[in-house]
Amino acid sequence: MPDEGLYIVGDKESGLAIRADVIVLGAGMVGVGAALALQARGRDVVLVDRRGAAGRETSYGNAGLIERASVELYVFPRDIGTVVRTILGRNPAARIDWAALPQTAAWIARYFLESAPAKAAAHARAALPLIERCLSEHLALAQAAGAEELIRPSGWIKAFRTERTLAEGAAEARRIREYGLTFDALDARDLARIEPHLTGFAGAILLRDPAACVDPGGLVAAYASHFARNGGRLFAGDARTLEQTPQGWSVRAEAGQIEAREAVVALGPWSDDIFRPLGYSIPLGVKRGYHMHYRAAGGASLSHPVLDADGGFLLAPMRQGIRLTTGAEFAPRDAAPSPIQLAAVEPQARATFPLGERLDPEPWLGRRPCLPDLLPVIGPAPRHEGLWFDFGHQHHGFTLGPVSGRLLAEMMTGEAPFADPTPFRADRF
């Protein structure tokens, strides 16, 4: 983690307002990506985050994938078997909090409707320009920030326990060739050669185009330090104090009042704390997820992130240890953590790879911000001059933060946007 003193600055003693061109609310990968893209175009940018540091929330606890191969979205399953298993609580990849169903049912139903094949294909086409540029934007930032060692061009592995699911996975992988992407089909012996400590799989697909990050939170912090070295400032503050002023926007931070002509809401799953009081009814939901780190037992090693496609969990080698991540939990954003998903997949993970003791005092809980069509909101707030939105990146906030920041910055500075921003407009619902 970089020295936080490099980029947390204050002027509370003077009583003067802190002034900038743009306030970016939220210092996850999406907010930091937007701040860097605006800074690169000559804007004086201030980041505001409740923790006063970057990469400590949703951007911290993910699989670390920069998912260049994700040309198809994570749609709601259409096959009846998966739906029934989910309803019965037997699908390790998804859990529904039934007690909270009155709060989540309308969003889940809308997600199901937007996942219809024709709609999902259209949404994926809209997202494709972002996916195509996600890795190049990350690599450019990592080089500028001196953080190349955190990104490995290893790809990632989707492993299957049965010949049937392996065949289905291979058929799905063949579709990505239409996009110029590459993969290797591995039988059990091929998989054992590259990951000798994995067991229990009939075969796998090695997706070659994505990259893997060994410390997602550390990468966000490295980008934020680069932002600071170029004159950017990051303050601890409460985004919910955002107010429109005659000159633009203001927010209260621990260092004092911050004022700017424009503001960007990049708060991920907490973005509705800002846009709802302003009168917007954007259907932002969350998919929650958990992770835990483990020591690798017996000298075992893992070289790639590995998704157990049948088991519904992913193992990823991280600086902190082997990270076990769960599937999606459909529960309210602020509900208490549940031990159910991690407890269900940990025994399977231990049978798949020799995990040692837990390294974290408790499971980490993250919240993925999702819109029903699985596209983010990127662009102007329709009814408030100088207010911009950049949130709702579902499973791909870590992947798409820099490239969506570029698209937003191009719109904010009057450049011709590299992609059509229409599918991401805030009023599409």
Coordinates of C-alpha atoms in Angstrom, one line a residue:
M1 CA 0.0 0.0 0.0
P2 CA 1.5 3.4 -0.9
D3 CA 2.0 6.1 1.7
E4 CA -1.4 7.6 2.2
G5 CA 0.1 10.9 3.3
L6 CA 1.1 11.4 -0.4
Y7 CA -2.5 12.0 -1.4
I8 CA -4.6 12.9 1.7
V9 CA -4.3 16.7 2.2
G10 CA -6.2 19.2 4.3
D11 CA -6.7 22.9 4.9
K12 CA -9.3 22.8 7.7
E13 CA -7.4 25.3 9.8
S14 CA -7.6 28.1 7.3
G15 CA -11.4 28.0 7.1
L16 CA -11.2 28.5 3.3
A17 CA -13.0 26.3 0.9
I18 CA -11.0 23.8 -1.1
R19 CA -11.6 24.5 -4.7
A20 CA -11.2 22.3 -7.8
D21 CA -12.7 21.9 -11.2
V22 CA -14.3 18.5 -10.5
I23 CA -15.2 16.6 -7.3
V24 CA -15.2 12.8 -7.8
L25 CA -17.2 11.0 -5.1
G26 CA -15.8 7.5 -4.5
A27 CA -12.2 6.2 -4.6
G28 CA -12.7 2.7 -5.9
M29 CA -11.4 1.7 -9.3
V30 CA -14.3 3.5 -11.1
G31 CA -13.8 6.8 -9.2
V32 CA -10.0 6.7 -9.5
G33 CA -10.2 5.8 -13.2
A34 CA -12.5 8.8 -13.8
A35 CA -10.3 11.1 -11.7
L36 CA -7.2 10.1 -13.7
A37 CA -8.9 10.5 -17.0
L38 CA -10.1 14.0 -16.1
Q39 CA -6.7 15.0 -14.7
A40 CA -5.1 13.8 -18.0
R41 CA -7.3 16.3 -19.8
G42 CA -6.2 19.2 -17.7
R43 CA -8.9 19.2 -15.0
D44 CA -8.1 19.9 -11.3
V45 CA -9.7 17.0 -9.6
V46 CA -10.5 16.2 -5.9
L47 CA -11.4 12.7 -4.9
V48 CA -13.7 12.3 -1.8
D49 CA -14.1 8.9 -0.1
R50 CA -15.5 8.1 3.3
R51 CA -12.4 6.1 4.2
G52 CA -10.0 8.8 3.0
A53 CA -8.1 6.1 1.0
A54 CA -8.4 4.4 -2.3
G55 CA -9.5 0.8 -3.1
R56 CA -10.9 -0.2 0.3
E57 CA -14.5 -1.2 -0.7
T58 CA -15.8 -3.2 -3.6
S59 CA -12.6 -2.8 -5.6
Y60 CA -10.7 -4.6 -2.9
G61 CA -12.5 -7.8 -2.7
N62 CA -12.8 -9.4 -6.2
A63 CA -11.1 -12.1 -8.2
G64 CA -8.6 -9.6 -9.6
L65 CA -9.5 -10.3 -13.2
I66 CA -9.2 -7.6 -15.9
E67 CA -11.8 -9.4 -18.0
R68 CA -10.9 -8.7 -21.6
A69 CA -12.7 -11.9 -22.7
S70 CA -16.1 -11.0 -21.0
V71 CA -17.9 -10.3 -24.3
E72 CA -21.1 -12.0 -22.9
L73 CA -22.7 -10.6 -19.8
Y74 CA -23.6 -12.4 -16.5
V75 CA -27.2 -12.8 -17.3
F76 CA -29.9 -14.4 -15.2
P77 CA -29.9 -18.1 -15.9
R78 CA -32.7 -19.2 -18.3
D79 CA -32.5 -23.0 -17.9
I80 CA -35.1 -24.3 -15.5
G81 CA -32.7 -26.7 -13.7
T82 CA -30.4 -23.8 -12.5
V83 CA -33.4 -21.7 -11.5
V84 CA -34.9 -24.6 -9.5
R85 CA -31.6 -25.3 -7.8
T86 CA -31.3 -21.6 -6.9
I87 CA -34.8 -21.5 -5.5
L88 CA -34.1 -24.6 -3.4
G89 CA -30.8 -23.2 -2.1
R90 CA -28.7 -25.9 -3.9
N91 CA -26.9 -23.6 -6.4
P92 CA -23.6 -22.6 -4.9
A93 CA -23.1 -19.8 -7.5
A94 CA -26.2 -17.9 -6.3
R95 CA -28.1 -17.4 -3.1
I96 CA -31.4 -15.6 -2.6
D97 CA -32.1 -14.1 0.9
W98 CA -35.8 -15.1 1.0
A99 CA -36.5 -13.0 4.1
A100 CA -35.5 -9.9 2.0
L101 CA -37.5 -10.9 -1.1
P102 CA -40.1 -8.1 -0.7
Q103 CA -37.2 -5.7 -1.1
T104 CA -35.3 -7.5 -3.9
A105 CA -38.1 -9.2 -5.9
A106 CA -38.9 -6.4 -8.3
W107 CA -35.2 -5.9 -9.2
I108 CA -34.6 -9.7 -9.6
A109 CA -37.7 -9.9 -11.9
R110 CA -36.4 -7.0 -14.0
Y111 CA -33.0 -8.6 -14.2
F112 CA -34.6 -11.8 -15.4
L113 CA -36.5 -9.9 -18.2
E114 CA -33.4 -8.0 -19.3
S115 CA -31.6 -11.3 -19.6
A116 CA -33.8 -12.6 -22.4
P117 CA -31.5 -13.7 -25.2
A118 CA -32.2 -10.9 -27.7
K119 CA -32.0 -8.2 -25.0
A120 CA -28.8 -9.7 -23.5
A121 CA -27.2 -9.8 -26.9
A122 CA -28.0 -6.1 -27.5
H123 CA -26.6 -5.2 -24.1
A124 CA -23.4 -7.1 -24.7
R125 CA -22.9 -5.3 -28.1
A126 CA -23.3 -2.0 -26.3
A127 CA -20.7 -3.0 -23.7
L128 CA -18.2 -4.4 -26.2
P129 CA -16.3 -1.1 -26.9
L130 CA -15.5 -0.9 -23.2
I131 CA -14.5 -4.5 -22.9
E132 CA -12.3 -4.2 -26.0
R133 CA -10.3 -1.4 -24.5
C134 CA -10.3 -2.4 -20.8
L135 CA -6.9 -4.1 -20.7
S136 CA -5.0 -1.5 -22.8
E137 CA -6.3 1.3 -20.5
H138 CA -5.3 -0.6 -17.4
L139 CA -1.8 -1.4 -18.8
A140 CA -1.2 2.2 -19.7
L141 CA -2.2 3.3 -16.2
A142 CA -0.1 0.6 -14.5
Q143 CA 3.0 1.6 -16.4
A144 CA 2.5 5.3 -15.6
A145 CA 1.9 4.4 -11.9
G146 CA 4.9 2.0 -11.7
A147 CA 2.5 -0.9 -10.8
E148 CA 3.2 -3.3 -13.7
E149 CA 4.2 -6.1 -11.3
L150 CA 0.7 -6.2 -9.9
I151 CA -0.8 -7.3 -13.3
R152 CA 0.1 -10.7 -14.8
P153 CA -0.8 -11.7 -18.4
S154 CA -1.7 -15.2 -17.3
G155 CA -5.3 -15.3 -18.4
W156 CA -7.6 -17.4 -16.2
I157 CA -9.0 -20.9 -16.0
K158 CA -12.6 -22.1 -16.1
A159 CA -12.5 -25.7 -14.8
F160 CA -15.3 -28.3 -15.1
R161 CA -15.9 -31.4 -13.1
T162 CA -17.8 -33.5 -15.7
E163 CA -17.4 -34.2 -19.4
R164 CA -20.9 -32.8 -20.0
T165 CA -20.2 -29.4 -18.4
L166 CA -16.7 -29.4 -20.0
A167 CA -18.4 -29.8 -23.5
E168 CA -20.8 -27.0 -22.7
G169 CA -17.9 -24.7 -21.5
A170 CA -16.0 -25.5 -24.7
A171 CA -19.0 -24.6 -26.9
E172 CA -19.4 -21.3 -25.0
A173 CA -15.7 -20.5 -25.3
R174 CA -15.8 -21.1 -29.1
R175 CA -18.1 -18.2 -29.4
I176 CA -15.4 -15.7 -28.3
R177 CA -13.3 -16.5 -31.4
E178 CA -15.7 -14.3 -33.3
Y179 CA -14.2 -11.4 -31.3
G180 CA -10.6 -12.3 -32.1
L181 CA -10.1 -13.8 -28.6
T182 CA -8.1 -16.9 -27.9
F183 CA -8.4 -19.9 -25.5
D184 CA -6.9 -23.3 -24.9
A185 CA -9.1 -26.4 -24.4
L186 CA -7.4 -28.5 -21.7
D187 CA -8.1 -32.1 -20.8
A188 CA -7.4 -33.4 -17.3
R189 CA -3.7 -34.1 -18.1
D190 CA -3.2 -30.7 -19.7
L191 CA -4.7 -29.0 -16.7
A192 CA -2.4 -31.0 -14.4
R193 CA 0.6 -29.9 -16.3
I194 CA 0.0 -26.2 -15.7
E195 CA -1.8 -26.5 -12.3
P196 CA -0.4 -29.7 -10.7
H197 CA -2.1 -29.1 -7.3
L198 CA -5.7 -29.0 -8.6
T199 CA -7.7 -32.1 -8.4
G200 CA -11.2 -33.3 -9.4
F201 CA -11.6 -31.8 -12.8
A202 CA -12.4 -33.4 -16.2
G203 CA -10.8 -30.5 -18.0
A204 CA -10.8 -26.8 -18.4
I205 CA -10.7 -23.7 -20.7
L206 CA -7.8 -21.4 -20.4
L207 CA -8.9 -17.9 -21.4
R208 CA -5.7 -16.3 -22.6
D209 CA -6.7 -12.6 -23.3
P210 CA -7.6 -11.4 -19.7
A211 CA -5.0 -10.4 -17.2
A212 CA -4.9 -11.2 -13.5
C213 CA -4.1 -8.7 -10.7
V214 CA -2.5 -10.1 -7.5
D215 CA -3.6 -7.2 -5.3
P216 CA -6.7 -5.4 -6.6
G217 CA -6.9 -3.0 -3.7
G218 CA -3.2 -2.3 -4.0
L219 CA -3.6 -1.5 -7.7
V220 CA -6.3 1.0 -7.0
A221 CA -4.1 2.6 -4.4
A222 CA -1.1 2.7 -6.8
Y223 CA -3.3 4.5 -9.4
A224 CA -4.4 6.9 -6.7
S225 CA -0.8 7.7 -5.7
H226 CA -0.1 8.4 -9.4
F227 CA -3.1 10.8 -9.3
A228 CA -1.6 12.5 -6.3
R229 CA 1.9 12.8 -7.8
N230 CA 0.3 14.7 -10.6
G231 CA -1.3 17.2 -8.3
G232 CA -4.6 15.4 -7.4
R233 CA -6.0 15.4 -3.9
L234 CA -8.0 12.9 -1.9
F235 CA -10.0 13.7 1.2
A236 CA -12.0 11.8 3.7
G237 CA -15.6 13.1 3.5
D238 CA -19.3 12.2 3.4
A239 CA -20.6 12.1 -0.1
R240 CA -24.1 12.4 1.2
T241 CA -23.4 16.1 2.0
L242 CA -23.2 16.9 -1.7
E243 CA -25.2 20.1 -2.5
Q244 CA -25.8 22.1 -5.6
T245 CA -24.5 25.7 -5.3
P246 CA -24.7 28.8 -7.6
Q247 CA -21.2 28.0 -8.7
G248 CA -21.6 24.3 -9.1
W249 CA -21.3 21.6 -6.3
S250 CA -20.0 21.3 -2.8
V251 CA -19.3 18.6 -0.3
R252 CA -18.1 18.5 3.2
A253 CA -14.8 16.7 4.0
E254 CA -12.8 16.3 7.2
A255 CA -10.4 18.9 5.7
G256 CA -13.1 21.5 5.1
Q257 CA -15.7 22.4 2.5
I258 CA -14.9 21.4 -1.1
E259 CA -16.3 23.3 -4.0
A260 CA -16.1 22.6 -7.8
R261 CA -18.0 23.4 -11.0
E262 CA -18.8 19.7 -11.6
A263 CA -19.2 16.5 -9.6
V264 CA -19.1 12.9 -10.5
V265 CA -21.0 10.2 -8.6
A266 CA -18.8 7.1 -8.7
L267 CA -19.9 5.4 -5.4
G268 CA -20.7 2.0 -6.7
P269 CA -23.5 0.4 -4.6
W270 CA -23.8 3.6 -2.5
S271 CA -24.6 5.8 -5.5
D272 CA -28.3 5.7 -4.7
D273 CA -27.5 7.6 -1.5
I274 CA -26.9 10.5 -3.8
F275 CA -29.2 10.2 -6.8
R276 CA -32.4 9.2 -5.0
P277 CA -32.6 12.3 -2.8
L278 CA -32.1 14.3 -6.1
G279 CA -35.2 12.7 -7.6
Y280 CA -33.7 10.0 -9.8
S281 CA -35.3 6.5 -9.8
I282 CA -32.5 4.5 -11.4
P283 CA -33.0 0.8 -10.6
L284 CA -29.7 0.1 -8.9
G285 CA -29.4 -3.2 -7.2
V286 CA -26.6 -5.2 -5.6
K287 CA -25.1 -8.7 -5.9
R288 CA -23.2 -9.4 -2.7
G289 CA -20.2 -11.7 -2.5
Y290 CA -17.7 -12.9 0.0
H291 CA -14.0 -13.8 0.1
M292 CA -11.5 -15.4 2.5
H293 CA -7.7 -15.8 2.2
Y294 CA -5.9 -19.1 3.0
R295 CA -2.4 -20.3 3.2
A296 CA -1.5 -22.9 0.6
A297 CA -0.8 -26.1 2.4
G298 CA 2.1 -28.5 1.8
G299 CA 4.0 -26.2 -0.5
A300 CA 1.2 -26.2 -3.1
S301 CA 1.1 -23.3 -5.6
L302 CA -1.5 -21.8 -7.9
S303 CA -0.5 -19.9 -11.0
H304 CA -3.9 -18.8 -12.4
P305 CA -7.2 -17.7 -11.1
V306 CA -9.4 -20.8 -11.4
L307 CA -13.2 -20.8 -11.5
D308 CA -14.8 -24.1 -10.5
A309 CA -17.7 -23.7 -12.9
D310 CA -19.7 -26.6 -11.3
G311 CA -18.8 -25.7 -7.7
G312 CA -19.7 -22.0 -8.0
F313 CA -16.5 -20.5 -6.5
L314 CA -13.2 -19.1 -7.7
L315 CA -9.6 -19.5 -6.3
A316 CA -7.1 -16.8 -7.1
P317 CA -3.5 -16.4 -6.1
M318 CA -3.1 -13.0 -4.3
R319 CA -0.4 -11.3 -2.3
Q320 CA -2.5 -12.0 0.8
G321 CA -2.7 -15.7 0.1
I322 CA -5.1 -17.9 -1.9
R323 CA -8.3 -15.9 -2.2
L324 CA -11.6 -18.0 -2.3
T325 CA -14.5 -15.9 -3.7
T326 CA -18.1 -16.9 -3.6
G327 CA -20.9 -16.5 -6.2
A328 CA -23.7 -13.9 -6.0
E329 CA -25.9 -13.3 -3.0
F330 CA -29.2 -11.5 -3.7
A331 CA -29.7 -9.6 -0.4
P332 CA -30.1 -5.9 0.6
R333 CA -27.0 -3.9 0.4
D334 CA -26.7 -3.2 4.1
A335 CA -28.0 -6.5 5.5
A336 CA -25.9 -8.4 8.0
P337 CA -23.3 -10.8 6.5
S338 CA -24.3 -14.4 6.1
P339 CA -22.0 -17.4 6.5
I340 CA -24.0 -19.6 4.2
Q341 CA -22.2 -19.3 0.9
L342 CA -18.6 -19.4 2.1
A343 CA -19.5 -22.3 4.4
A344 CA -21.0 -24.2 1.5
V345 CA -18.1 -23.8 -0.9
E346 CA -15.1 -24.0 1.4
P347 CA -15.2 -27.8 1.8
Q348 CA -15.4 -28.2 -2.0
A349 CA -12.5 -25.7 -2.4
R350 CA -10.4 -27.7 0.0
A351 CA -11.1 -30.9 -2.0
T352 CA -10.0 -29.1 -5.1
F353 CA -6.8 -27.4 -3.9
P354 CA -4.8 -27.9 -0.6
L355 CA -5.9 -24.9 1.4
G356 CA -4.4 -24.4 4.8
E357 CA -5.6 -22.2 7.6
R358 CA -7.8 -19.1 7.1
L359 CA -5.7 -15.9 7.1
D360 CA -8.5 -13.3 7.6
P361 CA -10.2 -12.7 11.0
E362 CA -13.6 -12.8 9.2
P363 CA -14.9 -13.2 5.7
W364 CA -14.9 -10.0 3.6
L365 CA -18.3 -8.9 2.2
G366 CA -18.5 -6.9 -1.0
R367 CA -21.4 -5.4 -2.9
R368 CA -21.4 -5.3 -6.7
P369 CA -23.5 -2.4 -8.1
C370 CA -25.8 -3.7 -10.8
L371 CA -28.4 -2.3 -13.2
P372 CA -31.0 -4.8 -14.6
D373 CA -29.5 -4.6 -18.1
L374 CA -25.9 -5.1 -16.7
L375 CA -24.7 -1.9 -18.3
P376 CA -23.3 0.9 -16.2
V377 CA -24.7 4.4 -16.0
I378 CA -22.0 6.7 -17.6
G379 CA -22.9 10.3 -18.5
P380 CA -24.7 13.5 -17.3
A381 CA -27.4 13.6 -14.7
P382 CA -30.4 14.7 -16.9
R383 CA -31.8 17.3 -14.5
H384 CA -28.8 18.7 -12.8
E385 CA -26.2 20.8 -14.6
G386 CA -22.6 19.8 -13.8
L387 CA -23.5 16.5 -12.2
W388 CA -22.3 13.3 -13.8
F389 CA -22.8 9.6 -13.1
D390 CA -20.3 6.7 -13.4
F391 CA -21.6 3.6 -11.5
G392 CA -23.4 0.3 -11.9
H393 CA -20.6 -1.8 -13.5
Q394 CA -21.8 -5.1 -12.0
H395 CA -19.1 -7.7 -11.9
H396 CA -16.7 -5.5 -14.0
G397 CA -16.1 -2.4 -12.0
F398 CA -12.5 -3.4 -11.5
T399 CA -12.2 -4.3 -15.2
L400 CA -13.9 -1.2 -16.6
G401 CA -13.0 1.6 -14.2
P402 CA -10.2 3.1 -16.3
V403 CA -12.0 2.8 -19.7
S404 CA -15.4 4.1 -18.4
G405 CA -13.4 6.9 -16.8
R406 CA -12.0 7.7 -20.2
L407 CA -15.5 7.7 -21.8
L408 CA -16.9 9.9 -19.1
A409 CA -13.9 12.4 -19.3
E410 CA -14.3 12.6 -23.1
M411 CA -18.0 13.6 -22.6
M412 CA -17.2 16.1 -19.8
T413 CA -14.4 17.8 -21.8
G414 CA -16.2 17.9 -25.1
E415 CA -14.0 15.3 -26.9
A416 CA -15.6 13.0 -29.4
P417 CA -16.3 9.9 -27.3
F418 CA -14.6 6.7 -28.5
A419 CA -17.9 4.8 -28.0
D420 CA -21.5 5.6 -28.3
P421 CA -22.6 6.7 -24.8
T422 CA -26.3 6.4 -25.5
P423 CA -26.7 2.8 -24.0
F424 CA -25.2 4.1 -20.8
R425 CA -27.4 7.2 -20.3
A426 CA -29.1 7.6 -16.9
D427 CA -32.6 8.1 -18.2
R428 CA -32.7 4.8 -20.3
F429 CA -35.0 3.2 -17.7

